[in-house]
Amino acid sequence: MAKLKVDGKEIEVPDHFTLLQACEAAGAEVPRFCFHERLSVAGNCRMCLIEVKGGPPKPAASCAMGVRDVRGGPNGEPAEVFTTTPMVKKAREGVMEFLLINHPLDCPICDQGGECDLQDQAMAFGIAGSRYSENKRAVEDKYIGPLVKTVMNRCIHCTRCVRFTTEVAGISELGLIGRGEDAEITTYLEQAMTSELQGNVVDLCPVGALTSKPFAFTARPWELNKTESIDVMDAVGSAIRVDTRGREVMRVMPRVNEAINEEWISDKTRFIWDGLRTQRLDRPYVRKDGRLQAASWQEAFGAIRNAVSGVAGDKIGAIAGDLASVEEMYALKELLASLGSTNVDCRQDGTALDPSNGRASYLFNASIEGIEQADALLIIGANPRYEAAVLNARIRKRWRRGGFPIGVIGEGGELRYEYDYLGAGTDTLADLANGNGAFFETLKSAAKPLIIIGQGALARADGAAVLAAAAKLAVEVGAATAEWNGFSVLHTAASRVGGLDLGFVPADKSKNAASIVASSEVLFLLGADELDFSAKGAKFTVYIGSHGDAGAHAADVILPGATYTEKSGIWVNTEGRPQQGNRAGFAPGEAREEWAILRALSDVLGHRLPFDSLGALRAKLFAAYPHLAALDEITAADAGDVAKLAGQGGQMDKAAFASTVKDFYLTNPIARASAVMAECSALARNNFKAAAE
């Protein structure tokens, strides 16, 4: 710790702080454009100038000078800095005047208007006029893809976007070329950016040079209602803010959550919102004469009652989709139980995870924040770049610090960091589990080894044996102890951990989602669209969901549901953290929240569920599963479950591991309804073909 005075106020701060951070800790406001807490120091905007007592007789850039770089007084007095002296004021006014020499006066039509750092700081730290009357320079706008719009005349060369893509996203797609008046930010080759995190440059840009292309000219920030919620596009559970106008979602922004997403979100999370309003189911449908026709709720419920009556309980099944909230899965499970059925499953992909093995067998036990404590990593059958882009950025962050060997068993590919490719499948895993290979010694010698096992290794016929082998390896290298549990399952579905916590799996271990689809006479689909319906054996299928995707096409009755932005619900992320999403708008037409649909349906079926409101449902839910009431907290799982799992053994196939996410942009019904995601998907396929050729 170091002591210093800021504007006469004495404070104590860590000695690795910059003077800018120290000033802020003292409550002083220091303007900046290029400095960002999560990026390297560039020191090129010069807006953060301060005066250092005893230093050179000129302003100093506070972002580039550390606390340990300033000297105290001759008698041991703490160092002094000033942020409001006439020298500082004059220097900042001069910098602002220079920044505005070439900046266009297009604030009325700029999408950054109302959220522009340059606007705010020009008002607070600038002067009323300019002494420059020369023509402003013009810079050609760049095409950098369908997500980010460029107006490069506005660029002030803070290089935040360059540093983000290089350091956080892990690919050098943006850079600064030229010098002086000819300097400009570009992709060099005038091609689209390929990072799954590129949309974050929109938030980072302090001016209107980089803005959201889909959101352009649609709304002003002050017109929008802002709702804090949770993302469900993957199992990470990123903190988001949903901005709405009326009942329409206009954009999705990140919120800061240090434990999960820091302040980044993936492009799928950010730009999915146009899919929320297209291909929507807004009224019930009943299949008549081979065609789905609009019907009333009474007709739809009557058709379901007629289909269910007389059918034995073991011939009724239910599958929960990847976006389902805990409340609606609980309601559906209770409804099926009242009908005498235990044929329920939340594992659409057939993954070999079972709650009977204990929570530690299916959680990301190390936690997302815990990745930064690990000192060796093995990835088995996962591609974190596509399956959890924000989590992958956390792995890269740890890798950049050094001393973090990474091994991969599976597909490999470009993960945005260096790694040792160990092998393609089960032979390599079996060798490691038996204590062979150099990377086994690397894991064994690590203080906190981390093993990430993905759905590509588990969603197979031999998934249980693969899981047991991974658990055996974790136990052998000391990755599953009471002090450090590095055995971590990476999920791809937002609903999966919540479903496993509820026990939303068949009571008969020999059954899974595929067999329920094939053998049930009456089948309930709760937003389940990722199944093979060609093998469906059900005479009657009920689809409860929001979009006209594969499940709706296979249905005999459709009950229109709400999306994650249209309901309050709890989702449990891959690390076992319950999080509550909030309603930002209302579902269209006659669509309703799924728990309410199931409650009304239970009345018609003569098995009334014991709750009449969401509060009453949650009271029942929390009484049965108390850990779900601890929102935003991780209830630690027993590391002993991993040891028990390791003893199960099993025969593994020879097939190689392959990620279950084939197209990052089209993983769920909302994404497949999005025109923006379709354009990104087509672009990614073209880039892949070009690279292959």
XYZ file of C-alpha atoms in Angstrom:
693
model
C 0.000 0.000 0.000
C 1.094 3.569 -0.662
C 0.023 6.885 0.819
C -0.501 10.053 -1.204
C -2.521 13.230 -1.174
C -5.080 13.997 -3.859
C -6.258 17.613 -3.800
C -5.217 17.794 -0.164
C -7.008 14.579 0.843
C -4.722 11.839 2.141
C -5.546 8.299 0.996
C -3.935 4.859 1.017
C -4.079 2.748 -2.153
C -2.335 -0.373 -3.512
C 1.059 0.570 -4.922
C 0.242 -0.974 -8.332
C -2.518 1.606 -8.906
C -2.128 4.264 -11.559
C -2.492 7.857 -10.467
C -5.834 7.947 -12.306
C -7.144 5.085 -10.177
C -5.759 6.707 -7.034
C -7.502 9.989 -7.857
C -10.781 8.169 -8.382
C -10.330 6.325 -5.084
C -10.052 9.756 -3.447
C -13.308 10.853 -5.083
C -11.753 13.122 -7.720
C -13.199 13.005 -11.241
C -10.574 12.507 -13.927
C -11.759 12.530 -17.555
C -10.396 9.932 -19.982
C -10.986 8.485 -23.436
C -8.299 5.874 -24.004
C -7.936 4.455 -20.486
C -10.027 1.407 -19.589
C -9.618 -0.712 -16.466
C -9.667 -4.011 -18.381
C -7.318 -2.995 -21.200
C -3.624 -2.181 -21.352
C -2.528 1.437 -20.913
C -2.132 3.362 -24.174
C -1.727 6.898 -22.840
C -2.585 8.511 -26.162
C -5.640 10.734 -25.572
C -3.976 12.931 -22.893
C -7.346 13.899 -21.428
C -6.473 12.583 -17.966
C -3.793 15.193 -17.283
C -3.080 16.115 -13.641
C -0.423 18.094 -11.794
C 2.185 16.259 -9.701
C 3.852 18.249 -6.925
C 7.605 18.037 -7.167
C 7.401 16.561 -10.630
C 8.159 18.137 -13.998
C 6.604 21.626 -14.419
C 4.008 20.283 -16.856
C 0.837 18.219 -16.694
C 1.261 14.431 -16.360
C -0.888 11.720 -17.905
C -2.382 10.047 -14.842
C -3.246 6.798 -16.659
C 0.388 6.144 -17.587
C 2.025 7.098 -14.284
C 1.914 4.729 -11.336
C 1.569 5.554 -7.663
C 5.056 4.190 -7.079
C 6.425 6.621 -9.706
C 5.743 9.776 -7.653
C 8.067 10.974 -4.917
C 7.088 12.181 -1.511
C 8.431 15.190 0.326
C 12.006 15.480 1.688
C 10.822 14.701 5.221
C 8.729 11.667 4.351
C 5.556 13.537 3.474
C 3.269 11.655 1.104
C 3.359 12.548 -2.572
C 0.814 15.118 -3.707
C -1.210 15.363 -6.909
C -3.792 17.920 -8.010
C -6.708 17.501 -10.408
C -8.324 20.958 -10.420
C -5.474 23.487 -10.623
C -5.394 26.198 -13.335
C -2.595 24.292 -15.097
C -4.713 21.136 -15.262
C -7.812 23.050 -16.378
C -5.945 24.819 -19.176
C -4.269 21.586 -20.312
C -7.571 19.674 -20.518
C -9.228 22.505 -22.422
C -6.356 22.423 -24.902
C -6.620 18.664 -25.372
C -10.374 18.907 -25.894
C -9.892 21.686 -28.435
C -7.447 19.491 -30.361
C -9.812 16.500 -30.256
C -12.620 18.589 -31.718
C -10.533 20.028 -34.588
C -11.622 17.264 -36.948
C -14.673 15.892 -35.138
C -17.846 16.425 -37.221
C -20.782 18.357 -35.794
C -23.328 15.595 -36.426
C -24.531 15.038 -32.865
C -28.242 15.328 -33.840
C -27.971 12.294 -36.120
C -25.327 10.337 -34.218
C -26.446 7.054 -32.613
C -24.101 7.695 -29.691
C -26.016 10.875 -28.809
C -27.085 10.771 -25.188
C -24.429 8.174 -24.315
C -21.367 9.922 -25.768
C -18.305 10.423 -23.565
C -17.004 13.114 -25.909
C -20.245 15.107 -25.588
C -20.216 14.845 -21.809
C -16.549 15.719 -21.382
C -16.670 18.566 -23.898
C -19.402 20.105 -21.756
C -17.571 19.503 -18.477
C -13.945 20.127 -19.406
C -13.959 21.953 -22.758
C -14.346 25.577 -23.765
C -17.178 27.400 -25.504
C -15.565 27.759 -28.920
C -12.678 26.759 -31.153
C -9.840 28.740 -32.682
C -9.675 26.430 -35.719
C -11.599 27.323 -38.860
C -9.851 25.019 -41.357
C -11.711 22.245 -43.172
C -12.134 19.067 -41.167
C -10.460 15.926 -42.438
C -12.560 13.150 -43.971
C -11.999 9.447 -43.388
C -13.686 6.727 -45.386
C -16.101 4.499 -43.446
C -15.052 0.867 -43.185
C -17.075 -2.310 -43.612
C -16.250 -4.503 -40.632
C -19.271 -6.805 -40.706
C -23.038 -6.863 -40.189
C -22.896 -6.029 -36.476
C -20.762 -2.910 -36.067
C -21.417 0.283 -38.009
C -18.499 2.647 -38.639
C -18.485 6.437 -39.037
C -14.738 6.959 -38.970
C -14.849 10.756 -39.258
C -15.757 10.680 -35.571
C -12.822 8.491 -34.479
C -10.444 10.099 -31.956
C -7.883 7.254 -32.104
C -8.260 6.158 -28.502
C -7.441 2.580 -29.713
C -9.792 0.941 -27.206
C -11.265 -1.192 -29.991
C -7.788 -2.248 -31.146
C -6.720 -3.242 -27.651
C -9.973 -5.096 -26.976
C -9.837 -7.255 -30.094
C -6.166 -8.027 -29.548
C -6.121 -8.588 -25.806
C -9.601 -9.789 -24.814
C -11.085 -11.248 -28.004
C -7.714 -12.710 -28.987
C -7.574 -11.820 -32.675
C -5.848 -8.802 -34.240
C -8.643 -7.710 -36.538
C -8.430 -3.964 -35.953
C -5.363 -1.756 -36.009
C -4.109 1.793 -36.481
C -2.353 2.594 -39.748
C -0.825 5.845 -40.991
C 0.626 8.736 -39.010
C -0.521 12.191 -38.006
C -3.495 13.393 -40.015
C -3.476 10.188 -42.068
C -3.897 7.869 -39.060
C -7.020 5.704 -39.114
C -8.457 2.582 -37.511
C -9.077 -0.217 -40.003
C -9.251 -3.976 -40.527
C -6.452 -3.590 -43.106
C -8.169 -5.853 -45.661
C -11.647 -4.303 -45.517
C -13.192 -7.550 -44.315
C -15.745 -8.460 -41.674
C -14.590 -9.111 -38.125
C -14.886 -12.744 -37.058
C -14.764 -12.550 -33.260
C -17.796 -13.744 -31.303
C -17.228 -10.797 -28.934
C -16.871 -8.006 -31.483
C -20.036 -6.186 -30.396
C -18.289 -5.099 -27.192
C -16.348 -2.470 -29.164
C -19.662 -0.580 -29.457
C -19.714 -0.124 -25.661
C -16.003 0.666 -25.532
C -16.024 3.370 -28.218
C -16.207 6.738 -26.388
C -17.534 8.526 -29.491
C -19.901 7.510 -32.292
C -17.258 5.956 -34.547
C -18.377 2.374 -33.773
C -22.087 1.844 -33.142
C -24.566 -1.024 -33.359
C -25.566 -1.531 -36.984
C -28.891 -3.342 -36.280
C -29.868 -0.664 -33.717
C -28.902 2.292 -35.937
C -31.542 5.053 -36.211
C -34.218 3.070 -34.353
C -34.381 4.787 -30.945
C -32.715 7.260 -28.610
C -31.422 6.093 -25.207
C -33.803 8.316 -23.240
C -36.817 6.764 -25.000
C -36.057 3.299 -23.682
C -37.141 1.498 -20.546
C -34.222 -0.397 -19.029
C -34.663 -3.766 -17.301
C -31.891 -5.733 -15.605
C -32.017 -9.409 -16.527
C -30.047 -12.569 -17.312
C -28.912 -13.958 -20.662
C -30.019 -17.457 -21.709
C -28.225 -17.820 -25.048
C -25.685 -20.082 -23.360
C -25.193 -21.512 -19.884
C -22.870 -18.766 -18.632
C -25.698 -16.568 -17.337
C -24.220 -13.200 -18.328
C -25.721 -10.129 -16.666
C -27.609 -8.053 -19.236
C -29.823 -4.994 -19.525
C -32.816 -5.239 -21.838
C -33.887 -1.904 -23.346
C -37.484 -1.759 -24.560
C -39.793 0.772 -26.167
C -43.389 -0.171 -25.519
C -43.500 -3.956 -25.806
C -40.610 -4.177 -28.297
C -37.054 -5.069 -27.305
C -34.786 -2.530 -29.006
C -31.371 -3.683 -27.803
C -29.521 -5.800 -25.241
C -26.569 -4.378 -23.296
C -24.134 -5.902 -20.781
C -24.147 -5.265 -17.049
C -21.047 -5.551 -14.894
C -20.802 -8.847 -13.018
C -17.233 -9.557 -11.951
C -18.011 -13.167 -11.031
C -19.368 -14.131 -14.450
C -19.056 -11.894 -17.511
C -17.091 -8.918 -16.123
C -18.559 -6.377 -18.557
C -18.516 -8.343 -21.820
C -21.284 -10.262 -23.605
C -21.218 -12.401 -26.733
C -22.564 -11.193 -30.067
C -25.398 -13.727 -29.907
C -26.483 -12.278 -26.560
C -26.258 -8.691 -27.814
C -27.845 -8.956 -31.268
C -30.468 -11.670 -30.763
C -33.255 -9.178 -30.096
C -34.719 -9.038 -33.617
C -35.477 -12.770 -33.286
C -37.708 -12.012 -30.302
C -40.362 -10.458 -32.545
C -40.287 -12.696 -35.644
C -41.826 -16.154 -36.201
C -43.698 -15.737 -32.912
C -46.554 -17.943 -31.775
C -49.252 -15.533 -30.609
C -52.354 -17.759 -30.409
C -53.172 -21.430 -29.755
C -53.280 -23.850 -32.699
C -54.885 -27.262 -33.085
C -54.125 -29.694 -35.901
C -57.276 -30.459 -37.916
C -57.313 -32.482 -41.136
C -53.529 -32.584 -41.106
C -53.101 -28.807 -40.773
C -52.485 -26.536 -37.798
C -55.375 -24.093 -37.466
C -55.903 -21.199 -35.070
C -58.082 -22.082 -32.100
C -59.223 -20.746 -28.748
C -57.583 -21.716 -25.458
C -60.682 -23.745 -24.568
C -60.473 -25.716 -27.816
C -56.752 -26.358 -27.354
C -57.158 -27.467 -23.732
C -60.147 -29.630 -24.702
C -58.099 -31.395 -27.385
C -55.346 -32.112 -24.842
C -57.876 -33.415 -22.281
C -59.349 -35.779 -24.865
C -55.901 -37.026 -25.854
C -54.709 -37.598 -22.290
C -57.852 -39.307 -20.986
C -57.501 -43.054 -21.002
C -53.748 -43.015 -21.638
C -51.614 -44.788 -19.053
C -49.172 -42.589 -17.136
C -46.106 -44.413 -18.411
C -47.173 -43.548 -21.973
C -47.068 -39.795 -21.293
C -43.733 -37.981 -21.585
C -42.323 -34.452 -21.427
C -39.129 -32.841 -22.724
C -37.924 -29.426 -21.525
C -36.033 -27.220 -23.969
C -32.765 -25.367 -23.553
C -34.307 -21.993 -22.655
C -36.863 -23.144 -20.055
C -36.858 -21.488 -16.635
C -36.808 -23.443 -13.380
C -40.395 -22.478 -12.487
C -41.968 -23.858 -15.649
C -39.939 -27.082 -15.495
C -41.064 -27.541 -11.897
C -44.708 -26.971 -12.890
C -44.428 -29.431 -15.793
C -42.780 -32.074 -13.629
C -45.540 -31.733 -11.031
C -48.212 -31.965 -13.726
C -46.680 -35.126 -15.222
C -46.368 -36.638 -11.734
C -50.078 -35.988 -11.129
C -50.786 -37.873 -14.381
C -48.731 -40.814 -13.127
C -45.688 -40.250 -15.331
C -41.986 -39.961 -14.510
C -40.971 -39.800 -18.170
C -39.474 -36.308 -18.109
C -36.109 -35.137 -19.424
C -34.292 -31.824 -19.737
C -31.350 -33.308 -21.689
C -32.384 -32.807 -25.309
C -28.915 -33.750 -26.571
C -28.838 -37.008 -24.593
C -25.938 -35.962 -22.394
C -24.918 -38.548 -19.791
C -25.416 -36.369 -16.706
C -27.546 -37.610 -13.844
C -28.446 -35.836 -10.581
C -28.219 -39.164 -8.749
C -24.415 -38.847 -9.079
C -24.445 -35.640 -7.001
C -24.312 -31.976 -8.004
C -20.518 -32.001 -8.337
C -20.890 -34.444 -11.237
C -22.569 -31.845 -13.452
C -21.468 -28.393 -12.232
C -18.636 -26.118 -13.316
C -17.232 -26.594 -9.827
C -14.208 -24.323 -10.169
C -16.566 -21.391 -10.947
C -15.996 -18.968 -13.809
C -14.083 -16.550 -11.589
C -12.041 -19.506 -10.319
C -10.505 -19.947 -13.785
C -8.155 -17.098 -12.859
C -6.817 -19.120 -9.902
C -6.070 -22.255 -11.944
C -2.513 -23.009 -13.054
C -3.120 -25.763 -15.641
C -6.093 -26.584 -17.859
C -7.314 -29.623 -19.759
C -10.286 -29.212 -22.125
C -12.117 -32.439 -23.023
C -14.677 -32.502 -25.838
C -15.503 -28.793 -25.667
C -14.983 -25.707 -27.790
C -15.398 -22.859 -25.276
C -15.063 -20.252 -28.033
C -18.438 -21.289 -29.496
C -20.084 -22.888 -26.470
C -19.373 -20.067 -23.986
C -17.607 -17.134 -25.647
C -17.436 -15.003 -22.483
C -16.023 -17.888 -20.442
C -13.466 -18.428 -23.201
C -12.361 -14.795 -22.791
C -11.775 -15.544 -19.098
C -9.568 -18.510 -20.053
C -7.617 -16.245 -22.418
C -7.275 -13.629 -19.662
C -5.683 -16.245 -17.390
C -3.482 -17.531 -20.237
C -2.122 -14.033 -20.955
C -0.785 -13.829 -17.395
C 1.499 -16.770 -18.175
C 2.227 -20.004 -16.345
C -0.953 -21.618 -17.628
C -0.367 -24.688 -19.824
C -3.498 -25.737 -21.728
C -4.170 -29.153 -23.244
C -7.055 -30.060 -25.554
C -8.638 -33.431 -26.291
C -11.210 -33.150 -29.062
C -11.680 -31.065 -32.180
C -9.104 -28.373 -31.478
C -9.386 -25.438 -33.847
C -8.777 -21.746 -33.172
C -9.578 -21.090 -29.523
C -7.910 -17.612 -29.328
C -5.033 -18.874 -27.181
C -2.174 -21.338 -27.537
C -2.620 -24.924 -26.391
C -1.141 -28.386 -26.750
C -3.308 -30.624 -28.902
C -3.175 -33.996 -27.129
C -5.537 -36.100 -29.229
C -8.986 -36.461 -30.738
C -10.834 -38.813 -28.429
C -11.131 -41.514 -25.825
C -7.721 -43.162 -26.341
C -5.965 -39.977 -25.251
C -8.297 -39.528 -22.292
C -7.796 -43.144 -21.205
C -4.001 -42.720 -21.343
C -4.155 -39.604 -19.182
C -6.579 -41.219 -16.734
C -4.114 -44.094 -16.372
C -1.287 -41.685 -15.503
C 0.509 -41.648 -18.848
C 1.770 -38.728 -20.907
C 3.631 -35.489 -20.288
C 0.461 -33.492 -19.773
C -0.567 -35.807 -16.935
C 2.594 -34.728 -15.132
C 1.769 -31.092 -15.901
C -1.650 -31.475 -14.272
C -0.229 -33.507 -11.398
C 2.368 -30.864 -10.564
C -0.148 -27.997 -10.723
C -1.442 -26.600 -7.450
C -4.909 -25.954 -8.877
C -5.470 -28.029 -12.036
C -8.679 -27.349 -13.961
C -10.445 -29.953 -16.113
C -13.265 -28.701 -18.355
C -15.423 -31.412 -19.890
C -17.905 -30.390 -22.570
C -21.122 -31.805 -23.963
C -19.231 -33.062 -27.022
C -17.707 -35.708 -24.747
C -20.898 -36.470 -22.829
C -23.713 -36.390 -25.402
C -22.744 -39.822 -26.764
C -23.685 -43.421 -26.136
C -20.541 -43.820 -23.994
C -20.980 -40.443 -22.270
C -21.246 -41.967 -18.779
C -17.954 -43.842 -19.248
C -16.249 -40.693 -20.564
C -17.522 -38.717 -17.570
C -16.203 -41.396 -15.206
C -12.803 -41.390 -16.945
C -12.592 -37.593 -16.652
C -13.522 -37.842 -12.960
C -10.851 -40.513 -12.449
C -8.274 -38.209 -14.042
C -9.423 -35.317 -11.831
C -8.976 -37.437 -8.709
C -5.549 -38.706 -9.850
C -4.146 -35.191 -10.438
C -5.675 -33.663 -7.306
C -8.275 -31.586 -9.130
C -11.172 -32.749 -6.924
C -10.385 -31.940 -3.314
C -12.240 -30.114 -0.575
C -9.938 -27.086 -1.026
C -10.050 -26.973 -4.832
C -12.588 -28.719 -7.046
C -11.418 -28.191 -10.610
C -13.697 -30.849 -12.137
C -15.903 -28.590 -14.258
C -18.677 -29.499 -16.686
C -19.317 -26.839 -19.330
C -22.981 -26.743 -20.305
C -24.413 -25.242 -23.477
C -28.085 -24.929 -22.414
C -29.322 -22.288 -19.960
C -31.962 -24.640 -18.546
C -29.779 -27.712 -18.081
C -28.371 -27.249 -14.574
C -31.738 -26.078 -13.244
C -33.410 -29.138 -14.760
C -30.840 -31.477 -13.230
C -31.235 -29.755 -9.856
C -34.985 -30.400 -10.059
C -34.446 -34.031 -11.016
C -36.130 -33.407 -14.372
C -34.833 -36.749 -15.692
C -36.561 -40.126 -16.186
C -36.981 -42.289 -13.090
C -36.123 -45.237 -15.357
C -32.373 -44.871 -16.006
C -32.655 -46.742 -19.289
C -34.729 -43.919 -20.787
C -33.612 -40.601 -22.217
C -35.105 -37.799 -24.302
C -34.833 -39.750 -27.555
C -36.582 -42.840 -26.151
C -39.326 -40.686 -24.583
C -39.947 -39.045 -27.971
C -40.053 -42.435 -29.654
C -42.199 -44.342 -27.138
C -44.677 -41.836 -25.643
C -48.284 -41.790 -26.837
C -48.783 -38.229 -25.535
C -45.750 -35.963 -25.613
C -45.354 -32.511 -24.024
C -42.610 -30.285 -25.437
C -41.655 -27.291 -23.285
C -39.810 -25.228 -25.894
C -37.946 -28.353 -27.028
C -36.791 -27.852 -30.622
C -33.410 -29.592 -30.825
C -34.777 -33.156 -31.071
C -34.990 -35.618 -33.953
C -38.740 -35.627 -34.596
C -38.467 -38.088 -37.474
C -38.406 -40.850 -34.825
C -41.422 -39.459 -32.934
C -43.860 -42.183 -31.960
C -46.418 -40.027 -30.145
C -49.969 -39.990 -31.474
C -50.470 -36.603 -29.848
C -47.864 -33.876 -29.268
C -48.331 -30.649 -27.297
C -45.833 -27.836 -27.891
C -45.591 -25.017 -25.342
C -43.216 -22.370 -26.629
C -42.638 -18.976 -28.148
C -41.434 -19.613 -31.719
C -42.620 -21.572 -34.722
C -39.564 -23.814 -34.830
C -39.111 -27.582 -35.217
C -41.141 -28.497 -32.112
C -44.142 -26.449 -33.266
C -44.068 -28.085 -36.709
C -44.241 -31.516 -35.064
C -47.105 -30.578 -32.730
C -50.806 -31.393 -32.737
C -51.593 -28.569 -30.304
C -49.553 -25.397 -29.873
C -49.846 -23.293 -26.714
C -48.068 -19.925 -27.211
C -45.510 -19.073 -24.536
C -43.237 -16.187 -23.576
C -39.555 -15.582 -24.277
C -36.990 -14.901 -21.567
C -37.497 -11.128 -21.892
C -41.253 -11.481 -21.362
C -41.326 -13.305 -18.030
C -39.771 -13.370 -14.627
C -37.888 -16.613 -14.172
C -34.944 -18.300 -12.498
C -32.153 -19.927 -14.472
C -29.177 -21.777 -12.969
C -25.923 -21.215 -14.851
C -23.206 -23.768 -15.572
C -21.507 -23.159 -12.199
C -24.739 -23.772 -10.268
C -25.597 -20.123 -9.558
C -29.381 -19.402 -9.496
C -30.112 -16.070 -11.194
C -33.384 -14.263 -11.748
C -34.341 -12.776 -15.087
C -36.947 -10.029 -15.104
C -39.770 -9.239 -17.469
C -38.938 -6.352 -19.803
C -42.140 -6.520 -21.876
C -45.251 -8.574 -22.496
C -45.722 -11.525 -24.833
C -47.631 -10.804 -28.076
C -51.273 -11.653 -28.704
C -52.661 -14.449 -26.568
C -49.265 -15.826 -25.539
C -48.800 -16.377 -21.804
C -46.043 -17.363 -19.394
C -45.497 -21.122 -19.464
C -46.087 -21.738 -15.749
C -49.490 -20.040 -16.045
C -50.357 -22.164 -19.095
C -49.484 -25.347 -17.196
C -51.486 -24.221 -14.156
C -54.563 -23.562 -16.319
C -54.096 -26.851 -18.184
C -53.866 -28.800 -14.916
C -57.331 -27.499 -13.983
C -58.792 -28.784 -17.258
C -57.100 -32.166 -16.826
C -58.548 -32.523 -13.333
C -55.180 -32.430 -11.559
C -55.016 -28.877 -10.304
C -51.503 -27.710 -9.404
C -51.251 -26.240 -5.866
C -50.418 -22.626 -6.759
C -52.266 -19.694 -8.294
C -49.449 -17.178 -8.645
C -45.758 -17.055 -9.429
C -45.065 -16.228 -5.785
C -46.944 -19.292 -4.600
C -45.141 -21.462 -7.159
C -41.765 -20.167 -5.959
C -42.718 -20.806 -2.331
C -43.341 -24.480 -3.212
C -40.175 -24.579 -5.327
C -37.929 -23.111 -2.624
C -39.410 -25.403 0.019
C -38.492 -28.421 -2.112
C -35.131 -27.079 -3.379
C -33.828 -24.504 -0.855
C -30.576 -23.760 -2.711
C -32.569 -22.203 -5.578
C -33.702 -19.432 -3.229
C -30.102 -18.274 -2.737
C -30.032 -16.036 -5.811
C -26.596 -15.112 -7.201
C -24.890 -17.494 -4.782
C -23.181 -20.789 -5.542
C -24.045 -23.614 -3.171
C -20.819 -25.604 -3.151
C -21.105 -29.228 -4.230
C -19.405 -32.118 -2.457
C -16.076 -32.977 -4.100
C -16.580 -36.528 -2.840
C -19.198 -36.963 -5.582
C -16.388 -36.761 -8.140
C -14.480 -39.547 -6.389
C -17.599 -41.735 -6.402
C -18.119 -40.971 -10.077
C -14.516 -41.957 -10.819
C -15.199 -45.452 -9.524
C -18.040 -46.138 -11.945
C -15.820 -46.962 -14.934
C -17.346 -48.143 -18.193
C -16.361 -48.982 -21.747
C -15.543 -46.022 -24.012
C -15.952 -46.022 -27.790
C -13.091 -45.137 -30.133
C -14.943 -42.224 -31.752
C -13.420 -38.743 -31.578
C -15.037 -35.985 -29.541
C -16.936 -33.315 -31.481
C -18.482 -30.113 -30.125
C -22.277 -30.115 -30.008
C -22.365 -26.487 -31.216
C -22.009 -26.605 -34.998
C -23.107 -23.038 -35.685
C -22.502 -20.466 -32.951
C -25.180 -18.125 -34.293
C -28.083 -20.599 -34.718
C -28.289 -22.634 -31.520
C -31.896 -22.007 -30.426
C -35.321 -20.969 -31.795
C -34.811 -17.260 -31.048
C -31.465 -17.251 -32.851
C -32.901 -19.086 -35.848
C -35.656 -16.454 -36.087
C -33.110 -13.605 -36.153
C -32.184 -12.086 -39.528
C -29.003 -10.646 -37.992
C -27.887 -14.060 -36.719
C -28.684 -15.605 -40.124
C -26.421 -13.052 -41.818
C -23.630 -13.703 -39.315
C -24.007 -17.453 -39.808
C -23.782 -17.172 -43.591
C -20.711 -14.963 -43.277
C -19.030 -17.424 -40.893
C -19.708 -20.323 -43.286
C -18.235 -18.381 -46.195
C -15.152 -17.511 -44.142
C -14.760 -21.174 -43.180
C -14.999 -22.274 -46.845
C -12.501 -19.626 -47.912
C -10.072 -20.707 -45.182
C -10.479 -24.370 -46.171
C -9.769 -23.584 -49.823
